[in-house]
Each structure stands twice: as structure tokens, then as C-alpha cells.
XYZ file of C-alpha atoms in Angstrom:
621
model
C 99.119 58.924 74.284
C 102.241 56.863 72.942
C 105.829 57.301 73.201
C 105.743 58.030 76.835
C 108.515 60.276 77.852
C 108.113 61.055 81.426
C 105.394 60.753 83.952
C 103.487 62.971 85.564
C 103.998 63.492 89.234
C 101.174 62.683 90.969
C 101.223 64.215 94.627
C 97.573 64.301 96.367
C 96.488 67.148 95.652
C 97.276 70.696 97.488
C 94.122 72.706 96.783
C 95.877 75.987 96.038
C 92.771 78.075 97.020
C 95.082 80.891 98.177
C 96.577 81.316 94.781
C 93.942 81.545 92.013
C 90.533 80.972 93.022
C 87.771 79.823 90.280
C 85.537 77.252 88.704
C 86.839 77.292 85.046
C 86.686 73.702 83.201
C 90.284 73.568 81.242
C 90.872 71.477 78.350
C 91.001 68.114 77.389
C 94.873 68.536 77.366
C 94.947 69.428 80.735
C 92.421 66.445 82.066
C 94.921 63.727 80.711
C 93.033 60.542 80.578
C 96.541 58.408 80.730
C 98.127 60.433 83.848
C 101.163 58.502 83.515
C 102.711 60.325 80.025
C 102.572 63.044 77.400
C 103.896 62.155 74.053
C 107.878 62.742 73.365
C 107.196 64.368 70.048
C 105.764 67.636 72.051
C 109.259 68.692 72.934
C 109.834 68.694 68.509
C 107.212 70.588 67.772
C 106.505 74.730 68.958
C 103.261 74.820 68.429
C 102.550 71.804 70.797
C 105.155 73.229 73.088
C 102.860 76.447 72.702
C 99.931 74.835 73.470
C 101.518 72.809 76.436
C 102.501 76.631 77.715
C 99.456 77.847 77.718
C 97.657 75.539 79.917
C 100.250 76.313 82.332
C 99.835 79.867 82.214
C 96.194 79.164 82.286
C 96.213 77.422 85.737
C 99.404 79.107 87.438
C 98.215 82.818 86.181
C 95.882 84.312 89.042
C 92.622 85.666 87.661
C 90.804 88.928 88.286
C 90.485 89.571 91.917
C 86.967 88.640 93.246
C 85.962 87.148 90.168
C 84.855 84.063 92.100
C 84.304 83.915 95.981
C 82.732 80.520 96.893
C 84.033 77.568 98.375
C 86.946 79.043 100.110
C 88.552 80.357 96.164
C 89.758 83.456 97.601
C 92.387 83.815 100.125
C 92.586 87.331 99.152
C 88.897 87.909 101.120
C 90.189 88.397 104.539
C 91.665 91.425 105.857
C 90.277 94.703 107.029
C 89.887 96.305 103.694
C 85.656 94.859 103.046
C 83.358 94.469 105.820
C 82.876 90.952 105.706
C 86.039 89.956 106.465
C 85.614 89.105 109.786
C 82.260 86.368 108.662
C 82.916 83.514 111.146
C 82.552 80.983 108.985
C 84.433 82.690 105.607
C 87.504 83.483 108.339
C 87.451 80.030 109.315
C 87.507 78.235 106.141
C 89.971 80.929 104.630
C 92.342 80.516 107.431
C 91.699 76.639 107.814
C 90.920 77.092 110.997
C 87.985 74.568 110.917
C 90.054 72.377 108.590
C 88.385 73.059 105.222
C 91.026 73.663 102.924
C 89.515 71.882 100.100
C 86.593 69.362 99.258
C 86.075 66.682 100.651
C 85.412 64.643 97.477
C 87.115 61.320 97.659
C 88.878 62.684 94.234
C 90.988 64.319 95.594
C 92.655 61.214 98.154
C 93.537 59.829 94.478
C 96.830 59.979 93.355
C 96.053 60.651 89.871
C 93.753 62.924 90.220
C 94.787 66.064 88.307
C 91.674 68.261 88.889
C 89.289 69.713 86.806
C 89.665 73.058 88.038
C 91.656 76.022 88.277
C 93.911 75.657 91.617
C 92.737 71.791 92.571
C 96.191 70.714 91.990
C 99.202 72.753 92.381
C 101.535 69.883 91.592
C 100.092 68.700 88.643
C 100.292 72.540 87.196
C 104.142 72.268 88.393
C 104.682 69.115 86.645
C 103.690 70.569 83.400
C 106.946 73.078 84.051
C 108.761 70.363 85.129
C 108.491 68.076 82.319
C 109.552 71.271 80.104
C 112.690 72.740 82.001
C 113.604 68.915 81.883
C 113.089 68.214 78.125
C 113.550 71.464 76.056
C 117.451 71.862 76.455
C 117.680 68.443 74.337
C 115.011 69.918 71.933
C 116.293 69.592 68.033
C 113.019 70.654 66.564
C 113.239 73.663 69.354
C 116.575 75.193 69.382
C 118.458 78.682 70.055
C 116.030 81.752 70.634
C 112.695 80.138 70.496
C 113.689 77.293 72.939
C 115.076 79.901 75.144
C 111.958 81.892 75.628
C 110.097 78.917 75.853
C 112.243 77.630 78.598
C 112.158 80.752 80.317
C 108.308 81.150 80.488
C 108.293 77.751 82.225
C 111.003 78.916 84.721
C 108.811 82.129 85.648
C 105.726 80.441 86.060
C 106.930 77.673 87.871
C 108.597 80.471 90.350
C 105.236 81.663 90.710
C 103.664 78.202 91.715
C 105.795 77.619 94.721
C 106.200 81.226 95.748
C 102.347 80.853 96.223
C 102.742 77.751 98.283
C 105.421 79.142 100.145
C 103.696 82.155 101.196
C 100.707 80.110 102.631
C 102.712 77.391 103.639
C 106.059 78.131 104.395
C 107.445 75.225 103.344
C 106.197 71.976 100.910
C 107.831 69.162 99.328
C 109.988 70.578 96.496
C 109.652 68.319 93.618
C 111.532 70.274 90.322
C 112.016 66.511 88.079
C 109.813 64.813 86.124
C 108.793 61.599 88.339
C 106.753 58.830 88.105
C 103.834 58.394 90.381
C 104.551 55.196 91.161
C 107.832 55.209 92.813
C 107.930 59.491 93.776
C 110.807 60.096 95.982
C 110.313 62.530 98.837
C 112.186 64.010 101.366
C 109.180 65.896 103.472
C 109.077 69.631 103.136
C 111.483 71.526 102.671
C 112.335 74.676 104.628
C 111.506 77.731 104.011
C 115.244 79.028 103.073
C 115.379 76.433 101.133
C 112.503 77.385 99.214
C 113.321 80.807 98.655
C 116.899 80.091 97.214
C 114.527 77.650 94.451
C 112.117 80.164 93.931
C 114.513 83.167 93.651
C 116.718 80.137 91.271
C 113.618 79.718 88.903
C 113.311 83.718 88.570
C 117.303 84.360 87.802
C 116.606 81.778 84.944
C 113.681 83.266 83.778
C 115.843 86.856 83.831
C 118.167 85.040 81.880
C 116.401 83.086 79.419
C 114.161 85.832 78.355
C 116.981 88.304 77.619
C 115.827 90.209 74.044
C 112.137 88.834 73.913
C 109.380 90.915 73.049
C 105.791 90.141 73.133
C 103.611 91.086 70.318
C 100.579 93.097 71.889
C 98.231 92.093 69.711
C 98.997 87.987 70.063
C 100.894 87.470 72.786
C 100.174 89.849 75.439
C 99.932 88.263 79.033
C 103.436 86.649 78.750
C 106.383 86.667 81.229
C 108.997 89.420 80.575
C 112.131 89.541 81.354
C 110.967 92.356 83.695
C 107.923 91.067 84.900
C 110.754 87.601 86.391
C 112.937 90.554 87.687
C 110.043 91.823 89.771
C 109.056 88.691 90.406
C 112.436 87.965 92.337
C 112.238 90.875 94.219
C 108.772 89.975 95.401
C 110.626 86.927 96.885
C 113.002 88.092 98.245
C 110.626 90.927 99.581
C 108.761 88.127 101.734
C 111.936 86.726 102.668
C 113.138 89.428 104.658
C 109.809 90.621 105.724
C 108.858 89.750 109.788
C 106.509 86.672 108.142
C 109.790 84.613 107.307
C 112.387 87.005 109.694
C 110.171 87.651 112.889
C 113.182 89.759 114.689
C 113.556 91.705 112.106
C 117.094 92.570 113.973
C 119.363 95.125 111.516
C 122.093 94.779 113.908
C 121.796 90.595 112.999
C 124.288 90.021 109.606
C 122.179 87.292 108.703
C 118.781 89.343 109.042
C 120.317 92.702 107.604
C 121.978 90.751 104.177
C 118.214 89.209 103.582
C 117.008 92.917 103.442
C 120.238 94.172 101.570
C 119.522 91.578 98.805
C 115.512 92.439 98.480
C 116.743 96.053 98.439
C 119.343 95.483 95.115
C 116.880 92.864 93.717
C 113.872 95.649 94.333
C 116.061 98.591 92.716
C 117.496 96.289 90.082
C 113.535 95.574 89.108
C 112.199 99.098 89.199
C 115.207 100.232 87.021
C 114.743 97.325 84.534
C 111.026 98.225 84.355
C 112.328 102.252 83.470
C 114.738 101.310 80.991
C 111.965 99.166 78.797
C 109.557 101.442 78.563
C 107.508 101.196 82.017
C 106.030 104.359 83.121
C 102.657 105.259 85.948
C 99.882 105.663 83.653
C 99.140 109.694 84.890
C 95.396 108.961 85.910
C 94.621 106.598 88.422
C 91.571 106.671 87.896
C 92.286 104.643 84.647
C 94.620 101.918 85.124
C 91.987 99.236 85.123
C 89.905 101.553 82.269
C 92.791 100.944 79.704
C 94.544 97.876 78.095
C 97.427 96.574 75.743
C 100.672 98.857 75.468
C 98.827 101.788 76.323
C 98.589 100.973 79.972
C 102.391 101.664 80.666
C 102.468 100.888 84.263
C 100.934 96.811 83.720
C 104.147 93.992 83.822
C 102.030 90.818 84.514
C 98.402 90.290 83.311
C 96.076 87.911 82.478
C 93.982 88.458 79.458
C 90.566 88.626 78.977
C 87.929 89.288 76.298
C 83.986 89.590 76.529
C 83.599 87.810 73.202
C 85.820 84.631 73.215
C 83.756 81.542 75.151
C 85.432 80.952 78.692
C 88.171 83.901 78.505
C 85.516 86.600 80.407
C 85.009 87.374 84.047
C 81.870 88.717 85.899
C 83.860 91.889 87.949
C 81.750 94.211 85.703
C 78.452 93.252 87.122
C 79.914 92.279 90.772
C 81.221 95.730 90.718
C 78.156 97.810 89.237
C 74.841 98.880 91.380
C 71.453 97.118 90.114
C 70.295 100.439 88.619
C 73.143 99.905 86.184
C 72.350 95.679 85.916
C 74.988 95.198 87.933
C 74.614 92.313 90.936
C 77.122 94.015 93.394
C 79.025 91.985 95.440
C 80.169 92.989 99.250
C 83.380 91.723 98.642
C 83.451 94.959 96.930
C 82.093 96.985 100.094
C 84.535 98.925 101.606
C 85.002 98.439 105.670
C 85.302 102.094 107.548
C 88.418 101.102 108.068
C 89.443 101.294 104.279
C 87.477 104.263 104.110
C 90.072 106.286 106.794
C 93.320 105.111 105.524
C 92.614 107.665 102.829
C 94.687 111.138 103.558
C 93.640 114.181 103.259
C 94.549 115.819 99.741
C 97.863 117.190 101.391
C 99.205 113.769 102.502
C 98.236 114.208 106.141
C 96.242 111.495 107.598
C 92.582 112.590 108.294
C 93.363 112.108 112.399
C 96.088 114.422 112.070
C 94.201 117.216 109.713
C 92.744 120.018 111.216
C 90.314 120.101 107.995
C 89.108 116.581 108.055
C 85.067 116.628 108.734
C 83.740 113.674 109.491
C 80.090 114.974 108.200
C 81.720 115.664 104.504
C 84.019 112.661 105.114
C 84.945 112.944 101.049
C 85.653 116.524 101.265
C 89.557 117.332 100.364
C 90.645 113.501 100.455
C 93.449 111.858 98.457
C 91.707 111.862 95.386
C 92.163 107.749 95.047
C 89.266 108.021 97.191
C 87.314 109.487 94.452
C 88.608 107.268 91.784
C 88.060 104.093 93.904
C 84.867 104.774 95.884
C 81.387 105.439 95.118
C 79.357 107.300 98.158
C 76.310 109.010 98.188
C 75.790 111.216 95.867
C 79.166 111.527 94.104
C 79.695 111.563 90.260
C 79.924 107.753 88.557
C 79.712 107.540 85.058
C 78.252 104.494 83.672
C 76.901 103.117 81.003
C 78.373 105.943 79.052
C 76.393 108.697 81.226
C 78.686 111.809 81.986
C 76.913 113.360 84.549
C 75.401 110.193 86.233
C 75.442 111.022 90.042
C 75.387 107.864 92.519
C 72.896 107.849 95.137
C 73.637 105.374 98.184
C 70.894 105.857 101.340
C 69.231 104.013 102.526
C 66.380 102.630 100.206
C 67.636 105.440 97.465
C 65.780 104.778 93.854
C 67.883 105.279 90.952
C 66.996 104.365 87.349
C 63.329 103.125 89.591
C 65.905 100.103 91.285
C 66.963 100.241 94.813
C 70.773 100.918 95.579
C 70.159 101.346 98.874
C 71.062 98.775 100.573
C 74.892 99.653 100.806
C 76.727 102.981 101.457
C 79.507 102.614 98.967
C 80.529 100.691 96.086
C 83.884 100.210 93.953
C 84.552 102.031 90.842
C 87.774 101.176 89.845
C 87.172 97.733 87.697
C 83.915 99.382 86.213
C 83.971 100.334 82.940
C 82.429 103.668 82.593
C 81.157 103.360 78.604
C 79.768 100.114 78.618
C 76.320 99.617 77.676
C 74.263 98.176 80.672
C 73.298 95.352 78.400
C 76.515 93.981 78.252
C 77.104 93.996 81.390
C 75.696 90.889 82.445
C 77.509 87.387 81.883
C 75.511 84.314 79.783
C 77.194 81.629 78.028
C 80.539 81.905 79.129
C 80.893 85.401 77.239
C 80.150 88.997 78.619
C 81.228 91.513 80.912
C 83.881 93.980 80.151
C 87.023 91.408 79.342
C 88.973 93.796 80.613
C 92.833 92.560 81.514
C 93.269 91.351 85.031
C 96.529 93.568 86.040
C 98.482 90.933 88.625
C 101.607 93.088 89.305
C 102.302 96.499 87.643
C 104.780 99.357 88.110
C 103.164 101.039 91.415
C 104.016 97.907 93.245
C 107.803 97.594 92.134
C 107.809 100.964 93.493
C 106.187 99.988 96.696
C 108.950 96.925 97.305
C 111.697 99.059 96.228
C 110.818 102.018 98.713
C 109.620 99.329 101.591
C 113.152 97.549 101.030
C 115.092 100.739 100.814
C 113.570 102.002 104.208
C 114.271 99.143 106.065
C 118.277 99.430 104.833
C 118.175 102.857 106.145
C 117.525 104.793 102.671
C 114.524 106.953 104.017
C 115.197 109.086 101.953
C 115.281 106.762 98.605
C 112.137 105.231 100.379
C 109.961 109.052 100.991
C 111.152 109.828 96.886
C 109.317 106.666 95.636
C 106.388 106.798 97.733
C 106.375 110.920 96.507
C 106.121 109.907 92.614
C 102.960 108.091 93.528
C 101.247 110.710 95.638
C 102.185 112.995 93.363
C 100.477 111.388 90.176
C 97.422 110.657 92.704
C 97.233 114.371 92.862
C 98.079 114.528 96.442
C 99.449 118.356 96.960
C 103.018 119.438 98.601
C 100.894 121.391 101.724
C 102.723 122.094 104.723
C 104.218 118.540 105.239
C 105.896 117.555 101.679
C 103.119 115.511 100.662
C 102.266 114.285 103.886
C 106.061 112.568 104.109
C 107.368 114.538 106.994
C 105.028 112.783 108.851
C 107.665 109.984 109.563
C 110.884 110.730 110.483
C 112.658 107.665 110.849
C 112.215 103.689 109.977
C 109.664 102.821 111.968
C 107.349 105.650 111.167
C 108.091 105.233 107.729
C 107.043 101.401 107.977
C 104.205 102.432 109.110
C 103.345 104.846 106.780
C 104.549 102.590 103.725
C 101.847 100.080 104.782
C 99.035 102.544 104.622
C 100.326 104.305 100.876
C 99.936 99.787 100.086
C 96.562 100.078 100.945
C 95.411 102.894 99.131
C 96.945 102.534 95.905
C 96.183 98.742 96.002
C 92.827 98.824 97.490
C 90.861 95.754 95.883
C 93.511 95.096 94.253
C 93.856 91.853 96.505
C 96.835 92.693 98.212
C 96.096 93.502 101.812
C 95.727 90.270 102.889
C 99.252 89.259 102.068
C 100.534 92.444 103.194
C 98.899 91.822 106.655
C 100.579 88.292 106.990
C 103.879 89.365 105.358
C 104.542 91.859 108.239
C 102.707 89.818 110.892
C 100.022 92.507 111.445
C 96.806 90.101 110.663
C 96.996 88.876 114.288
C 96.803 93.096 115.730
C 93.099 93.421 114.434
C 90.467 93.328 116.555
C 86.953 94.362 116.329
C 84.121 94.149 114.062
C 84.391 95.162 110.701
C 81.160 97.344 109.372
C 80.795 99.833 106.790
C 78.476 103.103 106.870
C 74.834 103.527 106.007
C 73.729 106.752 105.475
C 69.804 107.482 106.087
C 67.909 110.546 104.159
C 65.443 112.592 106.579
C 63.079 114.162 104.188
C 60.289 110.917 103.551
C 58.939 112.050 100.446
C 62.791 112.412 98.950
C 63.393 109.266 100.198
C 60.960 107.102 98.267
C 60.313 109.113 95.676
C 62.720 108.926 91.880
C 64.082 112.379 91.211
C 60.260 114.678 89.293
C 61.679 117.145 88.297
C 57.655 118.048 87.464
C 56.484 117.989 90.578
C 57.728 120.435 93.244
C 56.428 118.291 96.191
C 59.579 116.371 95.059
C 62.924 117.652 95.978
C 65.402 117.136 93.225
C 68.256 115.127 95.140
C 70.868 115.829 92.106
C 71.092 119.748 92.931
C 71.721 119.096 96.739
C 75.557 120.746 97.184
C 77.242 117.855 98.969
C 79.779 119.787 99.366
C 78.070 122.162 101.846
C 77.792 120.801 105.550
C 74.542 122.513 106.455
C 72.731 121.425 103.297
C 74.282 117.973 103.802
C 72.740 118.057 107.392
C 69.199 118.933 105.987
C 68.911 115.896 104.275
C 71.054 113.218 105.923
C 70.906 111.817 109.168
C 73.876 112.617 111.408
C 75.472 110.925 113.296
C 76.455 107.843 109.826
C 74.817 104.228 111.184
C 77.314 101.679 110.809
C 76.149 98.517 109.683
C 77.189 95.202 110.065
C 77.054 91.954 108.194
C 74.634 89.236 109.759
C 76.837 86.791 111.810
C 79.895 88.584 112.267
C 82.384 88.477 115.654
C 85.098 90.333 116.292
C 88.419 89.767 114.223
C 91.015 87.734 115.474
C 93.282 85.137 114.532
C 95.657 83.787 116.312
C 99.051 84.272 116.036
C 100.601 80.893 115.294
C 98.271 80.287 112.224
C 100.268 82.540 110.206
C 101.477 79.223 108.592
C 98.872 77.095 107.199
C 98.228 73.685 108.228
C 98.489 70.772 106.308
C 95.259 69.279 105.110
C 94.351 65.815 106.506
C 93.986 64.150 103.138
C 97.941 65.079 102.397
C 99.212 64.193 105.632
C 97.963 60.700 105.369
C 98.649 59.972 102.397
C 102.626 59.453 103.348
C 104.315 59.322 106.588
C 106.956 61.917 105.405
C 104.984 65.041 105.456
C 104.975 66.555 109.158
C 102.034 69.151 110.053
C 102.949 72.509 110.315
C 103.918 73.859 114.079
C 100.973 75.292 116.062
C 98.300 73.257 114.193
C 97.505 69.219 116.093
C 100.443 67.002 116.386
C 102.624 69.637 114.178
C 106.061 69.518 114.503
C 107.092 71.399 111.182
C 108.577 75.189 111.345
C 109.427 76.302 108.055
C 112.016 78.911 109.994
């Protein structure tokens, strides 16, 4: 490329493994064979501008949850939401604790080395922002509304980039000009205040700059909004005055109180920016990841996907379907018991607290987002476009003549209940569902806004938000006003706030940051297993539903709703299984912050490890 403008900074690479996750070859545009430039004329032209914006969304936009889980692409594996969370050797490498944070490949000890996949190289995904914030104000091909929204795209996106470093991190060189590779200035990394007031910086100009844009549905959907930057900020500043960045937490401290007074006007300010253009809960649950485009309501940030374009599906459909249904389920979508008990009961009331909670009929009168979200032996999962299709999980338990047996549960809610099983199998770079990847939609503005409003003393703001979103769950008022009278001041409601995240999120990929945002990763313990139940009768055990044969009992008019007939066919007390090589959970404190891989320290003198890890001496507080 000619008419070199400016060149591309060229930091050794930061695997961002905690941010997107994947194994998606990019374009030629993005593997620049001369490193060092991109041609001035880009910054003339929209299209090219277009095209340069895309790549960047392609690499900073995270992908659907779970859609890849090898090599260490998932930060979002560990917590106590699936049972193999607590895998030795997945908690090690996700944590860093055995110092795998990326390859070892001697690419990546190159300075120029930009990565061929999604998440190899943060920096080099920043730079492309960079080099746009830096030359579209002088744009005279580019000018007036279409620069701004240009401009303001790049602002978002590069917010998103270090917010994702900063959250892992706590702190990492802050590089925001175009510099070249050969003479980049640093100053080591930069606290974490100082990373937030950036971040939340990049967001405010994103608010601004995108003022009066909307997206086409049709063309354009998966693009920043002007409400999707406003949420954005209040995400920050969310973490900001969370206990992961403000450990005491003090509301008597000025400093500590103004951090939470800010995420609470920059969370209200979002969820009434959302309400004013046109964002609403979709009124099934059920549904949200069923239905795309402008008639899901509640989505603000997505990336887009489609079953028929080469290298734009993902593979959830078949991670998340049985094998009777050609699916190739993953246990990343295996829910741990825990998961399974943080549902309520159908009146709010946590099941250790209900007097009508039976552990035998453990589905019996939940929340019904335990319904929606899990599969369990012998509930009602349509797929494949069958209405009445009943799910049958024990142990060895034949459906469609393939075993599903060998897990208790599964996860409905990325399925997609009318496609054929044919399709549901990826070859070629096409297939699955392409259904949108939802990164950040209404429920969880809500869930900010009432987490920052408790913590500034508005319980009552706080109990009104988490109330809309029992109340569309179909949670009923019962004796304790939808379970909310259960916590009667901050701390309970804290509590309670946490557990409402991990229901309505659940799989959504979440719980992990949640758990280090509030410093409660470090409180579990024990080993995380999920249930197995076991039939008794032998002959209904091995044998496909014969509806011909009376030896045969047909398994689809058992009431599993009725205890005793439950009890004549299913071993009591539930085995819980475990995954082969599992310890108990635990990680230590002082890893909250992640250290800095070996490959970046030594490549300059002026990046310090991070405090706790060997020879660190960095605390991004």
C-alpha cells in the first residue's frame, strides 16, 4: 500500500482470550502484508471507511457465547453456573494460573505480528480505531453527518476494547494515537482510574457523535447506537464502583460513595434513553434468543449472524441440541446443581425458604425461566418443529433410537425450536441457526440500574426494576411481593440482585464477570457436579417408547408431575455426577487481576507484572 499515512502500532501481542474467543480467519484487509501503513485515500472515501469499520467491529464485537471453547477462547467458562468449571486444567489456563495465556508460537514475540485470528491482538484491533478517531475530523471526502457516525462507531468500539482489557487486567498501556512501531512511546500501564476516565471518555463521544442515527434493520443491524454507548458507559462505570476496582466498598467514604452516585445517574440515564427509543422486554422469555431484527425489542448490541453467508454462522445450534435431534451437545451447556437452585419458586421465594419446594419434583412450581432455559427429564422441548416432543434425560434413555442419556439436563434457550434437524449441523463454513448473538440487551440495563440504585440507598427504585422482570418471567405476587420482601435492606438486596443476574442471564456468559466484579469468585468452594437421574423399571429403560407392545411401558404418559408415579420409575435419592478430573473450586484471592504474560513483559522493560503474580509490583488500585 502507497501513500502511507500513519503506522500501525505494533505492541506484542495481548491475546485477548477473555474478550471474544474463536478461530475465524479475517480478511486480507485485516492481515496487512506492509504492517507499517494503510493508504491516505481511505479517510476520502465511505465505502473504504465502511469497510475499514467493519473489520473492527468484526474483531472487537464478542461472538455467541460458547461458540468456541478450545485453547483457553473463553473466559466466560469458569464460574459455578456449568459443571465443569472447576476442570483443573481449564481453571488453570482460564485464570493463567499455569501461565498459558496464549500460544506459545514464536509469532506472537514479533512485533508485527497482527494475528490471524479473532482476539490474537487486541492492539492491532485498537489501532484500526485509532488511526480513524485520528484521521476522520480532517476528512473532505467524509464530512458532517456521515463522518460523525462514522467517528462515533470507532469511539464505541474502541471503549469496548479496553474496557475488556481493563476488566481482566486492571490496567495496560493506553495507547489512543496512531504510532509507529518503530519508535512507540510508552509510559507502562496505566492505572486503573485512569483507564476508566478513557474508557467512560470514548463512550461520552460515542453518545455524542451518534446523536440522530438510525440503523437500517435490514443492512445495518449490529451497529453501535447511541443507546447501546450510553449503556455501555454505565457498564463502566458499573465495574468501577463495584468491590473488583473499590474493595471497601465504604458509603460513608466521599470518594467511594461519588463512584457509585455516578454509575447510578449513568445507569438511570441508560435505561431511560433505551425507553424513550423504542426499547421494551420482549413479554416471553422464553423467546429472546428465538426472535431477531426490530422485533426483538429488548436487544441494544448484537452481532449478526446468518446460516447461509460463508463464515458469518456459529455452531450453538448443534452444541446446544441432544444427538436424537443431530445435535453434538456440549457440557459447557450442562447446568451445575448449583445453577439449578438459584431458580425461585414461582412466588419469588427461594426454594430453601419455600415450604412447597420438593426436591423429588425439583421443577415443580419454579420460576418459570427454569422451564424456558432447562431441559430435564421428561419435560416438553420442541424441536425440529415437533410440538409435543417430550425430552427424556436418564440414564441411557433412547429417543429418536440415539442415546441422550448421558447428561441430566440440557439448554434450551439458543435452540431453535422449528429448525429442521438437517440443518442443524455446520459444513463449509455455513449452517446452524444464524441466529443474532444478543451481547447486551434491555434486562441488563435494568440489572445495573437497580444494582447501582441499591447500593445509593434507592431500595426501593432497586426492588421496582428487579419486579418488571419477575413479573414478565411470570413469577406471581404470593405472600412476599414477588419474592422482594425477602430483603429488607442493602445488603440483602445485594445479595438477592446477584441471584435475579444469574437467572435471567444464565448462559448468557455473564456470571463469570459478575463473580469477579463483586469479588465473590474467591468464596466458592467445592466440586461442581450436575444430576443424573437413573430409571428403575429395566425393560423401560432400554427399550424406545412401543406403543404395540404392552411389555413396554409408554414413558410419555408417566405424570411427572405426580411424586408417587415419579418414584415408581426413578431412582431416589438424584446421583450427582461429576466430570473426570475435577478438584474442588478455588482460586485465590489475589488473582483477581491477571498477570502479565511472559512474552509482553520481556519484550520492554516498562511494563511491570501485575501485584500477587512473580516479581509483580503493579496494582492497578
Amino acid at each position: 500500500m502507497n501513500n502511507k499515512l500513519n503506522k500501525l502500532i505494533c505492541l506484542v501481542a495481548i491475546v485477548a482470550t477473555f474478550a471474544i474467543g474463536g478461530c475465524k480467519k479475517t480478511s486480507d484487509l485485516l492481515l496487512l502484508r506492509d504492517t507499517e501503513g494503510v493508504d491516505a485515500q481511505i479517510w476520502e472515501e465511505e465505502a473504504a471507511v465502511q469497510y475499514f469499520l467493519n473489520e473492527a467491529y468484526n474483531m472487537i464485537m464478542p461472538e455467541f457465547i460458547y461458540q468456541y471453547t478450545a485453547n483457553n477462547h473463553n473466559i466466560h467458562i469458569v464460574s459455578d453456573e456449568n459443571y465443569l468449571s472447576a476442570n483443573d486444567a481449564w481453571g488453570k489456563k482460564v485464570f493463567n494460573f499455569n501461565g498459558v495465556l496464549i500460544s506459545n508460537d514464536s509469532r506472537y514475540i514479533g512485533a508485527k505480528y497482527a494475528g490471524a485470528n479473532i482476539g490474537e491482538n487486541r492492539y492491532f484491533d485498537i489501532a484500526k480505531c485509532n488511526l480513524a478517531i485520528a484521521n476522520l475530523p480532517n476528512s473532505k471526502g467524509i464530512t458532517g453527518a456521515a463522518n460523525k457516525k462514522l467517528i462515533g462507531q470507532f469511539y464505541a468500539l474502541r471503549g469496548m476494547a479496553y474496557l475488556a482489557l481493563t476488566k481482566y487486567y486492571g490496567g495496560v498501556p493506553l495507547v489512543l494515537d496512531p504510532q509507529n512501531p518503530a519508535s512507540l512511546t510508552l509510559s507502562g500501564r496505566v492505572k486503573a482510574k485512569g483507564m476508566f476516565e478513557q474508557i467512560v471518555k470514548d463512550f461520552d463521544s460515542a453518545i455524542v457523535n451518534l446523536e440522530g442515527v438510525v440503523w437500517v434493520d435490514a443492512t445495518e443491524r449490529g451497529k453501535i447506537t447511541r443507546q447501546a454507548a450510553a449503556a455501555l458507559k454505565a457498564k463502566a462505570l458499573l465495574w468501577w464502583a463495584s468491590p473488583l476496582f473499590n474493595p471497601t466498598n465504604d458509603p460513608n467514604h466521599p470518594f467511594e460513595a461519588a463512584r457509585w452516585q455516578k454509575a447510578f445517574e449513568a445507569t438511570k440515564a441508560a435505561y431511560d434513553m433505551c425507553l424513550a427509543l423504542g426499547h421494551k422486554l420482549m413479554t416471553d422469555y422464553s423467546r429472546i434468543f428465538q426472535v431477531e431484527g426490530a422485533a426483538n425489542t429488548e436487544a441494544i448490541i448484537v452481532r449478526s449472524y446468518s446460516s447461509t453467508q460463508v463464515k458469518r454462522n456459529h455452531g450453538v445450534e448443534a452444541r446446544s441440541r441432544p444427538s436424537s435431534e443431530r445435535g453434538s451437545p456440549s457440557d459447557w451447556y450442562l447446568p451445575s446443581t448449583q445453577m439449578l437452585d438459584a431458580y425461585l419458586m414461582k412466588d419469588g421465594l427461594p426454594i430453601a425458604q419455600s415450604s412447597s419446594y420438593d426436591p423429588v419434583l425439583f421443577w415443580a412450581n419454579r420460576d418459570p425461566r427454569f422451564d424456558a432455559s432447562i431441559a430435564y427429564n421428561g419435560s416438553t422441548w420442541k424441536l425440529s418443529g415437533k410440538n409435543n416432543r417430550r425430552q427424556w434425560t436418564y440414564n441411557t434413555a433412547l429417543n429418536n433410537g440415539v442415546n441422550d442419556g448421558s447428561r441430566g439436563f440440557y439448554v434450551k434457550r439458543f435452540s431453535s425450536p422449528d429448525l429442521a434437524d438437517v440443518n442443524v449441523a455446520v459444513a463449509n463454513d455455513v449452517g446452524g441457526s444464524g441466529m443474532d448473538w444478543i451481547e447486551l440487551r434491555l434486562a441488563e440495563v435494568m440489572m445495573d440500574y437497580a444494582e447501582a440504585a441499591n447500593e445509593t440507598g434507592n431500595l426501593a427504585v432497586a426492588k421496582d426494576i428487579v419486579k418488571q422482570l419477575r413479573q414478565r418471567a411470570g413469577i406471581i405476587a404470593g405472600g412476599y411481593n414477588y419474592g422482594l420482601d425477602m430483603a429488607t435492606n442493602t445488603a440483602q438486596m445485594r445479595d438477592l440482585i446477584m441471584n435475579e443476574r444469574m437467572v435471567e442471564f444464565a448462559f448468557e456468559g455473564k456470571r463469570n464477570d459478575d463473580l469477579r466484579r463483586t469479588r465473590r469468585m474467591h468464596l466458592l468452594t467445592g466440586i461442581l457436579g450436575s444430576m443424573q437421574i437413573e430409571a428403575i423399571n429395566k425393560v423401560f429403560l432400554e427399550t424406545p417408547v412401543n406403543a404395540s407392545n404392552p411389555a413396554v411401558l409408554n414413558r410419555d404418559t408417566i405424570n411427572m408431575n405426580n411424586k408417587a408415579s415419579v418414584l415408581q420409575h426413578f431412582k431416589y435419592p438424584y446421583r450427582i455426577v461429576f466430570p473426570s478430573g475435577n478438584g474442588a473450586f478455588g482460586m485465590p484471592a489475589f488473582y483477581y487481576f491477571f498477570g502479565i504474560h511472559n512474552q509482553f513483559l520481556n519484550s520492554t522493560p516498562l511494563i511491570e507484572q501485575t501485584i500477587g503474580w512473580d516479581g509483580g509490583t503493579f496494582d492497578p488500585l
